[in-house]
Every structure is written in structure tokens, then in C-alpha cells.
Coordinates of C-alpha atoms and ligand atoms in Angstrom, one line a residue:
X1 CA 33.9 4.6 -10.9
X2 CA 32.3 7.3 -13.0
X3 CA 29.5 9.2 -11.4
X4 CA 26.5 9.8 -13.6
X5 CA 24.3 11.8 -11.2
X6 CA 25.4 13.6 -8.0
X7 CA 22.8 14.8 -5.4
X8 CA 24.8 17.5 -3.7
X9 CA 24.4 19.0 -0.3
X10 CA 21.1 17.5 0.7
X11 CA 19.9 15.9 3.9
X12 CA 19.5 12.2 3.6
X13 CA 16.7 10.6 5.5
X14 CA 17.0 7.0 6.7
X15 CA 14.5 5.0 8.8
X16 CA 16.4 6.0 11.9
X17 CA 18.5 9.2 11.2
X18 CA 19.0 12.3 9.1
X19 CA 22.4 13.6 8.0
X20 CA 24.0 15.9 5.5
X21 CA 25.8 14.1 2.7
X22 CA 26.1 13.8 -1.1
X23 CA 24.7 10.8 -3.0
X24 CA 26.5 9.6 -6.1
X25 CA 24.7 7.4 -8.7
X26 CA 26.5 5.2 -11.2
X27 CA 24.2 3.6 -13.7
X28 CA 21.1 2.4 -11.8
X29 CA 22.6 2.2 -8.4
X30 CA 23.9 4.3 -5.5
X31 CA 27.7 4.1 -5.7
X32 CA 28.9 6.5 -3.0
X33 CA 27.6 8.5 0.0
X34 CA 29.8 11.1 1.6
X35 CA 30.7 14.7 2.3
X36 CA 32.3 16.7 -0.6
X37 CA 32.1 14.0 -3.3
X38 CA 33.6 15.5 -6.5
X39 CA 31.7 15.3 -9.7
X40 CA 33.3 14.0 -12.9
X41 CA 33.3 16.2 -16.0
X42 CA 30.2 14.4 -17.3
X43 CA 28.3 14.2 -14.0
X44 CA 24.9 15.7 -13.8
X45 CA 24.9 17.6 -10.5
X46 CA 21.5 18.1 -8.6
X47 CA 21.7 20.9 -6.1
X48 CA 19.8 19.6 -3.0
X49 CA 20.8 22.4 -0.6
X50 CA 18.0 22.9 1.9
X51 CA 16.2 19.8 0.5
X52 CA 15.7 16.3 1.9
X53 CA 16.9 13.3 -0.1
X54 CA 14.7 10.2 0.5
X55 CA 14.3 6.7 -0.8
X56 CA 11.3 6.4 -3.2
X57 CA 8.2 5.1 -1.5
X58 CA 7.2 1.5 -2.1
X59 CA 3.4 1.2 -2.2
X60 CA 2.7 -2.2 -0.7
X61 CA -0.9 -2.3 -1.8
X62 CA -2.5 -1.3 -5.1
X63 CA -5.3 -2.6 -7.4
X64 CA -4.5 -1.4 -10.9
X65 CA -6.9 -2.3 -13.7
X66 CA -8.6 -4.7 -11.4
X67 CA -12.0 -6.2 -12.3
X68 CA -14.1 -5.4 -9.2
X69 CA -17.5 -4.1 -8.2
X70 CA -18.9 -4.6 -11.8
X71 CA -16.2 -2.6 -13.5
X72 CA -12.4 -2.2 -13.7
X73 CA -10.5 0.1 -11.4
X74 CA -9.8 3.2 -13.5
X75 CA -6.0 3.4 -13.3
X76 CA -4.1 0.9 -15.4
X77 CA -0.4 0.1 -15.0
X78 CA 0.6 3.2 -17.0
X79 CA -1.6 5.8 -15.4
X80 CA -1.3 4.3 -11.9
X81 CA 2.4 4.2 -11.9
X82 CA 2.7 7.6 -13.6
X83 CA 0.6 9.0 -10.7
X84 CA 2.8 7.0 -8.2
X85 CA 5.9 8.6 -9.7
X86 CA 4.4 12.1 -9.4
X87 CA 3.9 11.5 -5.6
X88 CA 7.4 10.0 -5.0
X89 CA 6.5 6.4 -5.2
X90 CA 9.0 4.4 -7.2
X91 CA 7.8 0.8 -6.6
X92 CA 4.3 -0.6 -6.4
X93 CA 3.0 -4.0 -5.2
X94 CA -0.1 -4.8 -7.2
X95 CA -2.6 -7.5 -6.4
X96 CA -3.3 -10.3 -8.8
X97 CA -6.6 -12.1 -8.2
X98 CA -6.0 -15.7 -9.0
X99 CA -8.7 -17.2 -11.3
X100 CA -10.5 -20.4 -10.1
X101 CA -8.4 -23.4 -11.4
X102 CA -5.4 -21.2 -12.2
X103 CA -1.9 -22.0 -10.9
X104 CA -0.1 -19.2 -9.1
X105 CA 2.7 -19.0 -11.7
X106 CA 0.1 -18.7 -14.5
X107 CA -1.6 -15.9 -12.6
X108 CA 1.7 -14.0 -12.5
X109 CA 2.4 -14.5 -16.2
X110 CA -1.2 -13.5 -17.1
X111 CA -0.7 -10.1 -15.3
X112 CA 2.9 -9.5 -16.1
X113 CA 2.3 -9.4 -19.8
X114 CA -0.1 -6.5 -19.1
X115 CA 2.1 -4.7 -16.5
X116 CA 5.5 -4.9 -18.3
X117 CA 4.8 -2.8 -21.4
X118 CA 2.9 -0.2 -19.3
X119 CA 4.7 0.4 -16.0
X120 CA 6.5 3.6 -15.5
X121 CA 8.0 2.6 -12.2
X122 CA 9.2 -0.8 -10.9
X123 CA 6.5 -3.2 -9.7
X124 CA 6.1 -6.5 -8.0
X125 CA 3.0 -8.5 -7.2
X126 CA 1.1 -10.1 -4.3
X127 CA -1.2 -13.0 -5.2
X128 CA -4.8 -13.1 -3.9
X129 CA -5.8 -16.7 -3.2
X130 CA -9.2 -17.9 -4.4
X131 CA -8.6 -21.6 -5.1
X132 CA -6.2 -24.2 -3.5
X133 CA -8.0 -27.3 -4.6
X134 CA -6.5 -29.9 -6.9
X135 CA -3.0 -29.3 -5.7
X136 CA -3.1 -25.6 -6.6
X137 CA -1.8 -25.0 -3.1
X138 CA 1.5 -26.6 -4.0
X139 CA 2.0 -24.1 -6.9
X140 CA 2.5 -21.4 -4.3
X141 CA 6.1 -22.5 -4.0
X142 CA 6.7 -22.1 -7.7
X143 CA 5.5 -18.5 -7.4
X144 CA 7.9 -17.9 -4.5
X145 CA 10.7 -19.1 -6.8
X146 CA 9.5 -16.6 -9.4
X147 CA 10.0 -13.8 -6.9
X148 CA 6.4 -13.5 -5.6
X149 CA 6.4 -14.8 -2.0
X150 CA 3.4 -12.8 -0.7
X151 CA -0.3 -13.9 -0.7
X152 CA -3.5 -12.3 0.4
X153 CA -6.6 -14.1 1.6
X154 CA -9.9 -12.4 1.8
X155 CA -12.3 -13.2 4.6
X156 CA -15.1 -11.4 2.7
X157 CA -16.5 -11.1 -0.8
X158 CA -17.8 -13.9 -3.0
X159 CA -14.2 -15.1 -3.6
X160 CA -13.2 -15.0 0.1
X161 CA -11.9 -18.1 1.7
X162 CA -13.1 -20.2 4.6
X163 CA -11.2 -20.3 7.9
X164 CA -10.2 -23.8 7.0
X165 CA -8.5 -22.7 3.8
X166 CA -7.0 -19.7 5.5
X167 CA -5.5 -22.0 8.2
X168 CA -4.1 -24.4 5.5
X169 CA -2.5 -21.6 3.5
X170 CA -0.9 -20.2 6.7
X171 CA 0.4 -23.7 7.6
X172 CA 1.8 -24.1 4.1
X173 CA 3.4 -20.7 4.0
X174 CA 5.9 -21.5 6.7
X175 CA 7.5 -24.2 4.7
X176 CA 8.0 -22.3 1.5
X177 CA 9.2 -18.8 2.5
X178 CA 5.8 -17.2 1.8
X179 CA 4.0 -14.5 3.8
X180 CA 0.2 -14.5 4.1
X181 CA -1.7 -11.2 4.2
X182 CA -5.3 -10.9 5.2
X183 CA -8.3 -8.7 4.4
X184 CA -10.1 -9.2 7.7
X185 CA -13.8 -8.6 8.1
X186 CA -16.5 -10.9 9.3
X187 CA -18.3 -12.0 6.2
X188 CA -21.5 -13.4 7.9
X189 CA -22.0 -10.2 9.8
X190 CA -21.5 -8.0 6.7
X191 CA -24.1 -10.0 4.9
X192 CA -26.6 -9.9 7.8
X193 CA -26.2 -6.2 8.5
X194 CA -26.3 -5.3 4.8
X195 CA -29.6 -7.1 4.3
X196 CA -31.0 -5.6 7.5
X197 CA -30.3 -2.0 6.4
X198 CA -31.5 -2.6 2.9
X199 CA -34.7 -4.2 4.2
X200 CA -35.2 -1.1 6.4
X201 CA -34.7 1.1 3.3
X202 CA -31.5 2.5 4.8
X203 CA -29.5 2.7 1.6
X204 CA -27.1 5.7 1.8
X205 CA -23.3 5.5 2.0
X206 CA -23.5 5.8 5.7
X207 CA -25.0 2.3 5.8
X208 CA -22.0 1.0 4.1
X209 CA -20.1 2.0 7.3
X210 CA -23.0 0.7 9.5
X211 CA -22.9 -2.7 7.9
X212 CA -19.2 -3.0 8.5
X213 CA -18.6 -1.2 11.8
X214 CA -15.6 -1.5 14.1
X215 CA -16.4 -4.9 15.6
X216 CA -16.9 -6.5 12.2
X217 CA -13.3 -5.8 11.4
X218 CA -12.0 -6.2 14.9
X219 CA -13.4 -9.7 15.4
X220 CA -11.9 -10.9 12.1
X221 CA -8.5 -9.4 13.0
X222 CA -8.6 -11.3 16.3
X223 CA -9.5 -14.5 14.5
X224 CA -6.9 -14.1 11.9
X225 CA -4.2 -13.5 14.6
X226 CA -5.5 -16.6 16.4
X227 CA -4.9 -18.8 13.3
X228 CA -1.5 -17.3 12.8
X229 CA -0.5 -18.0 16.4
X230 CA -1.9 -21.6 16.1
X231 CA 0.1 -22.3 13.0
X232 CA 3.2 -20.3 14.0
X233 CA 3.2 -18.5 10.7
X234 CA 3.9 -14.8 10.3
X235 CA 0.8 -12.8 9.3
X236 CA 0.4 -9.3 7.6
X237 CA -2.9 -7.6 8.2
X238 CA -3.7 -5.3 5.3
X239 CA -5.5 -2.0 5.6
X240 CA -6.1 -2.2 9.3
X241 CA -8.7 0.4 10.2
X242 CA -10.0 -0.2 13.7
X243 CA -8.8 0.1 17.3
X244 CA -9.9 -3.4 18.4
X245 CA -7.7 -5.0 15.7
X246 CA -4.9 -2.6 16.5
X247 CA -5.1 -3.7 20.2
X248 CA -5.0 -7.3 19.1
X249 CA -1.9 -6.7 16.9
X250 CA -0.2 -4.9 19.7
X251 CA -0.9 -7.7 22.2
X252 CA 0.3 -10.5 19.8
X253 CA 3.5 -8.6 19.0
X254 CA 4.2 -8.1 22.7
X255 CA 3.9 -11.8 23.1
X256 CA 6.6 -12.2 20.4
X257 CA 4.5 -13.3 17.5
X258 CA 5.5 -12.1 14.0
X259 CA 2.3 -10.2 13.3
X260 CA 2.6 -7.1 11.1
X261 CA 0.1 -4.4 10.2
X262 CA -0.5 -2.0 7.4
X263 CA -2.8 0.9 7.5
X264 CA -3.7 3.5 4.8
X265 CA -3.8 7.3 4.6
X266 CA -7.5 7.4 4.2
X267 CA -7.9 5.8 7.7
X268 CA -5.4 8.3 9.1
X269 CA -6.9 11.5 7.7
X270 CA -10.7 11.0 7.6
X271 CA -13.2 9.5 10.0
X272 CA -16.5 7.7 9.4
X273 CA -18.3 11.1 9.4
X274 CA -17.3 11.4 5.7
X275 CA -20.0 8.9 4.9
X276 CA -22.6 11.5 5.9
X277 CA -21.4 14.0 3.4
X278 CA -23.2 14.5 0.0
X279 CA -20.1 13.0 -1.7
X280 CA -19.9 10.2 1.0
X281 CA -20.1 7.5 -1.6
X282 CA -16.7 8.5 -3.0
X283 CA -15.2 7.4 0.3
X284 CA -16.7 4.0 0.2
X285 CA -14.0 1.4 0.6
X286 CA -13.7 -1.8 2.5
X287 CA -13.0 -1.9 5.3
X288 CA -14.7 1.4 5.7
X289 CA -13.1 4.4 7.4
X290 CA -13.9 4.2 11.2
X291 CA -14.4 6.6 14.1
X292 CA -12.0 8.9 15.8
X293 CA -10.9 6.3 18.5
X294 CA -9.7 4.1 15.7
X295 CA -7.9 6.9 13.9
X296 CA -6.0 7.8 17.1
X297 CA -5.1 4.1 17.8
X298 CA -3.7 3.8 14.3
X299 CA -1.5 6.9 14.6
X300 CA -0.3 5.6 18.0
X301 CA 0.4 2.3 16.4
X302 CA 2.6 4.0 13.8
X303 CA 4.5 6.0 16.5
X304 CA 5.0 2.9 18.7
X305 CA 6.0 0.6 15.8
X306 CA 3.0 -1.7 15.9
X307 CA 1.9 -0.5 12.5
X308 CA 4.9 -1.1 10.2
X309 CA 3.5 -0.1 6.9
X310 CA 1.4 2.7 5.4
X311 CA 0.1 1.7 1.9
X312 CA -2.7 3.0 -0.3
X313 CA -5.1 0.2 -1.2
X314 CA -5.3 2.4 -4.4
X315 CA -8.5 1.1 -6.1
X316 CA -10.0 4.1 -8.0
X317 CA -13.4 4.3 -9.6
X318 CA -14.9 7.0 -11.7
X319 CA -17.5 9.4 -10.2
X320 CA -20.1 8.0 -12.5
X321 CA -19.3 4.4 -11.3
X322 CA -19.5 5.5 -7.6
X323 CA -23.0 7.0 -8.4
X324 CA -24.3 3.6 -9.3
X325 CA -24.8 3.3 -5.6
X326 CA -26.5 6.6 -4.9
X327 CA -29.7 4.9 -3.9
X328 CA -28.2 1.6 -2.8
X329 CA -24.8 1.4 -1.1
X330 CA -24.3 -2.2 -2.2
X331 CA -23.8 -0.9 -5.8
X332 CA -20.9 1.5 -5.0
X333 CA -17.7 0.0 -6.3
X334 CA -15.4 -0.3 -3.2
X335 CA -12.1 1.6 -3.3
X336 CA -10.4 5.0 -3.2
X337 CA -7.4 6.6 -4.8
X338 CA -4.2 7.5 -3.0
X339 CA -1.2 6.3 -5.0
X340 CA -0.1 9.9 -5.7
X341 CA -1.0 11.2 -2.2
X342 CA 0.5 8.7 0.3
X343 CA 4.1 9.8 0.4
X344 CA 3.3 13.6 0.2
X345 CA 0.7 13.2 2.9
X346 CA 2.9 11.1 5.3
X347 CA 5.8 13.5 4.8
X348 CA 3.6 16.5 5.3
X349 CA 2.4 15.0 8.6
X350 CA 6.1 14.7 9.5
X351 CA 6.8 18.2 8.4
X352 CA 3.9 19.4 10.6
X353 CA 5.4 17.5 13.5
X354 CA 3.1 14.5 14.1
X355 CA 5.8 12.0 13.3
X356 CA 9.5 12.2 12.3
X357 CA 10.7 12.2 8.7
X358 CA 12.5 8.9 9.5
X359 CA 9.2 7.4 10.6
X360 CA 7.5 8.4 7.3
X361 CA 10.4 6.8 5.4
X362 CA 10.3 3.7 7.6
X363 CA 6.6 3.0 7.1
X364 CA 6.3 4.1 3.4
X365 CA 9.6 2.5 2.1
X366 CA 12.2 0.8 4.4
X367 CA 9.8 -1.5 6.2
X368 CA 8.0 -2.5 3.0
X369 CA 11.3 -3.6 1.5
X370 CA 12.2 -5.5 4.7
X371 CA 8.9 -7.3 5.0
X372 CA 8.4 -8.3 1.4
X373 CA 12.0 -9.3 0.6
X374 CA 13.2 -6.3 -1.4
X375 CA 15.8 -4.9 1.0
X376 CA 18.6 -6.0 -1.2
X377 CA 17.4 -3.5 -3.9
X378 CA 15.0 -0.9 -2.6
X379 CA 13.9 1.0 0.5
X380 CA 16.9 3.0 1.6
X381 CA 19.5 5.5 0.4
X382 CA 22.4 3.1 0.8
X383 CA 25.4 2.2 -1.3
X384 CA 24.5 -0.8 -3.6
X385 CA 20.8 -0.2 -3.5
X386 CA 18.9 1.0 -6.6
X387 CA 18.8 4.7 -7.1
X388 CA 15.1 5.3 -6.5
X389 CA 15.5 8.7 -5.0
X390 CA 13.1 11.5 -4.1
X391 CA 14.1 15.1 -3.5
X392 CA 11.7 16.8 -1.1
X393 CA 11.1 20.5 -0.6
X394 CA 9.9 21.2 3.0
X395 CA 8.8 24.7 2.2
X396 CA 6.5 23.9 -0.8
X397 CA 2.8 24.3 0.1
X398 CA 0.3 22.2 -1.9
X399 CA -3.5 22.0 -1.7
X400 CA -4.4 18.7 -3.4
X401 CA -6.6 19.1 -6.4
X402 CA -7.6 16.3 -8.8
X403 CA -6.8 18.5 -11.8
X404 CA -3.1 18.4 -10.7
X405 CA -3.0 14.6 -10.3
X406 CA -1.4 12.4 -12.9
X407 CA -3.7 9.3 -12.9
X408 CA -6.9 8.6 -14.8
X409 CA -9.4 9.4 -12.1
X410 CA -11.9 12.3 -12.4
X411 CA -12.1 13.0 -8.6
X412 CA -10.2 12.4 -5.4
X413 CA -11.2 12.0 -1.8
X414 CA -8.0 14.1 -1.1
X415 CA -9.4 17.3 -2.9
X416 CA -8.7 20.4 -0.8
X417 CA -6.3 18.7 1.7
X418 CA -3.4 21.1 2.5
X419 CA 0.1 19.7 2.6
X420 CA 3.2 21.3 4.0
X421 CA 6.2 20.2 1.8
X422 CA 6.1 18.2 -1.4
X423 CA 8.3 15.8 -3.4
X424 CA 9.8 17.9 -6.2
X425 CA 11.9 15.3 -8.0
X426 CA 11.5 11.5 -8.5
X427 CA 14.3 9.3 -9.8
X428 CA 13.8 5.7 -10.8
X429 CA 17.0 3.5 -11.0
X430 CA 19.1 6.6 -11.7
X431 CA 16.7 8.2 -14.3
X432 CA 14.7 11.4 -13.7
X433 CA 11.0 10.6 -14.1
X434 CA 9.3 13.6 -12.4
X435 CA 10.4 17.1 -11.7
X436 CA 8.4 20.2 -10.5
X437 CA 5.0 19.0 -11.8
X438 CA 6.3 17.6 -15.1
X439 CA 6.5 13.9 -15.9
X440 CA 9.7 12.7 -17.7
X441 CA 9.2 8.9 -17.4
X442 CA 8.2 6.5 -20.0
X443 CA 5.8 3.7 -20.4
X444 CA 7.5 0.3 -20.1
X445 CA 10.5 1.6 -18.3
X446 CA 9.3 0.1 -15.0
X447 CA 10.6 -3.5 -14.4
X448 CA 9.3 -6.4 -12.4
X449 CA 11.3 -6.8 -9.2
X450 CA 11.7 -10.3 -7.8
X451 CA 11.4 -10.5 -4.0
X452 CA 13.3 -12.9 -1.8
X453 CA 11.5 -15.7 0.0
X454 CA 10.2 -14.3 3.3
X455 CA 11.2 -15.7 6.7
X456 CA 9.8 -13.4 9.4
X457 CA 10.3 -15.1 12.8
X458 CA 9.9 -12.2 15.2
X459 CA 7.9 -9.0 15.3
X460 CA 11.2 -7.0 15.2
X461 CA 12.2 -6.1 11.7
X462 CA 15.4 -4.6 12.9
X463 CA 16.8 -8.0 14.0
X464 CA 15.8 -10.2 11.1
Ligands
DUC1 N1 -11.3 -3.0 -0.7 C1 -11.5 -2.0 -1.4 O1 -12.1 -1.0 -0.9 N2 -11.2 -2.0 -2.7 C2 -10.5 -3.1 -3.3 C3 -10.5 -4.3 -2.6 C4 -10.8 -4.2 -1.1 O2 -10.6 -5.1 -0.4
ZN2 ZN1 -8.7 -5.7 1.0
ZN3 ZN1 -6.8 -3.9 -1.4

């Protein structure tokens, strides 16, 4: 078999080991891994001596061009996925918000016509459930057959669902190979606390946090886990940001329930104190960033395996849009950017010694593929998988600056954060798309990837 590209003399990182070997790519796939693989006359050889060779990250949680907070998130499928590529992310899972009255397959088609001509890296979707009336519930199965088996319910926002609907969706998911994800916050408490602070003329970004503090999220996590246990369905908690919820996830997993948790880099690197800063409104997202205890619990969860995924919740809004809420936190569009920063940040934390490189690969790539039914294609440097490959230079030092980012946003909460090590090349299905700060990809080259139906029966992803 001809070798098109050969990554020579690098150290391959898997979710459990690191070893020196060459990686051969034929067409779009990894065709051989071994020591001393000989190139053909036409093979492009990439010298990876002293470098790490990693699977591209899979961002399990993005909101590209999403109508939200009175505007549309500022990265579309082109700028968002270009930014992803520059940070070593080679697949994104974007959220589709179902319209009222819309079938799930129609929602997929509606968004895919927008994503397909724009995407630079591969993409898939999760569906956010708004409406299951009039037999719409039963169209979930058709979406599973189209390769979209993951659904998110919101317990907050005007399109959030009741506990009854949440329970029903969980019950149904078991029979059709779907996985339900949840945005867990207590809606009534958010409403009460928000009104209370506004009435007291407490309107700064700090009161965004104060109206959604730890227990507002923690109680909802506990309730969501309760419904998952009662129905026997697996559950994936998105953007977990608090210790109480972390403890509940840990306990449920210890009892053998298939409960999974995702957290995001903003919860790992910042604390609620950012909301007191003059630029605090730029950090406004929901759930908000919590206190130090929660941050420590989330890192412990990653180390212990109770947090399986780190994803971005990338939902960027321009500075001018964030300023709408300068005098009223309710008017700040919720969301932060991170699509270009997640893998560099997690790998840098590995390089600084907080976690292992294997752990960074596990939570940013391998586990995402396992949980969402993509492990036949993505998520590991393995023969037969697609050649989504990142070359990582451990010695490169980068201080994050928005001017060096590749998305459409005009600011970043990551400005000034120092990283030790950085991805220097990104390859998507055997094609170079990013190298040393320069983008080589093209609009429309990213393809929709269909996921397998999901059957998660235990908390252990290793023994599926
Ligand atoms: N939270 C955010 O901060 N932005 C998008 C959606 C969400 O739930
Ligand atoms: Zn959410
Ligand atoms: Zn989100």
C-alpha cells in the first residue's frame, strides 16, 4: 500500500500510553504504525523528532452561528472550524436548536446545508430538544438513523423543558440508541434570584454569578441524575461547573450508573472572581464560572476519571454585544470562546505536570469518540482510523492573544494566558490544514460524520 504521508520519529500519545513510532497515512486513513517504516519515492515525510504525535481533538460542544441572547454567536462554521484547526481540533460537535413543531431530521437538514459548504474540519451534531408534542418525540429515532444519536435538554431558558418532558426523553432514549445530555440549572431559582438582584439595583456581571451560584447548578445536577437513575438511561451532563454536581456524578458512577460529565476549560482556569473585573461581562456564560472549591473538584474529577470529557461550549459574542449588559447583567449574551484554546490549554497543563499527556488526549479526543459513537473513525492514532493528526511541540511557549487567533471574535477571555507547548501542525483526514501559525485548509473540506447509535450501559468507557 502506497504511503502518502509519513510522520517519522515522533512520540505517539494514546489515552493510556506514549511510545516512539512512525505513523503512515494512505489516503485519508492511518495505514501503518511501527518503528523504521520506509517511505516510498512519493511519500511526504514529516520529521517529528522530539515532537508528540496526537489524535486531533474532538470538541464535543460548540454553538456556531447560533441565534442566542438577541444576536447570533460570532463564529460561523467557517471561522469557527478554522479556529478549531489552528488549535488542533479536527472534529466539532455543534448544537442544533430544534424549532417548535420541527422534526429532528428536518432540524439536521436545515443546519447541514449551512455547515457543509463552510466547514474546514469534520463536524457532527447534537440536537437540542424544544418540542416533543404531536409525535415529534418519535422522530428522534429517524435522527439516530441519520447519524445524530445525541440530544440535549435545557433545564433553563425560555426553551427549557419541564422535568416531565426530560423524563420522557430519557425513557425514550434507551430504546433507540440515543444519549441525552443536560444543561442543568434550577430555572425557578435563576428567575427568583435574577429578579431579586435587579430589584435591588445590583446589576453588574458579578450578579450574573450571584443569581446562578453553586447550589443552583448542583441541585439541578442531582435532580437530572435522579431521573436518569429512575429511567435506567445513560446521561451526559454538559459543562459541569460545580462541586456539588461533581460529587453527585462521582457517587452515581460509584453505584454503577452510566452517568458521564463534561467540563470546560473556562471552569478549570478561572474562578468566579473574574466577574468582579472591569471586563467581567466578557466571562458571562451559563452556568457561570464558580469558586475555587469547584475548580479543584473538577480537576480531581478529571484525574480520577469522573469527568470524561473536556469541551469548550464555544459560544462567542463580540465585545460590543457583551456591553449591552454593562448596566444590566440580564442583557449580556451568555457564552465565551474557546475552540482554539482547549487542546493547547489542556496539553499545556499536561506539559506543566498537572495531568498526563494521555489524560489530555483521553478527555479531549478518545473519550469523546467513545461516548458519541465515533470511535470507528476518530479519537486515536490507530491503524484504520482517519488521519486527524496533531504534531505538538513541547518546547514552544505561547502567550494567548486574540490578534493571533483564527476566529471572528474581537476579544478572548484567554488573553494573556501563558502556555507551555503548542500544536504546530494539524492534519485532517491526511491533509495538512495548519502549520506554524499558517492556515492551509479550505472551506467546505470538512465533512459531516455520522455517529453510531449509543448504548452506554456502565460508567466504564473502557469496557463498552
Ligand atoms: N450557555 C452559554 O453560556 N452559552 C450558550 C448556551 C449555554 O447554555
Ligand atoms: Zn448549556
Ligand atoms: Zn452550550
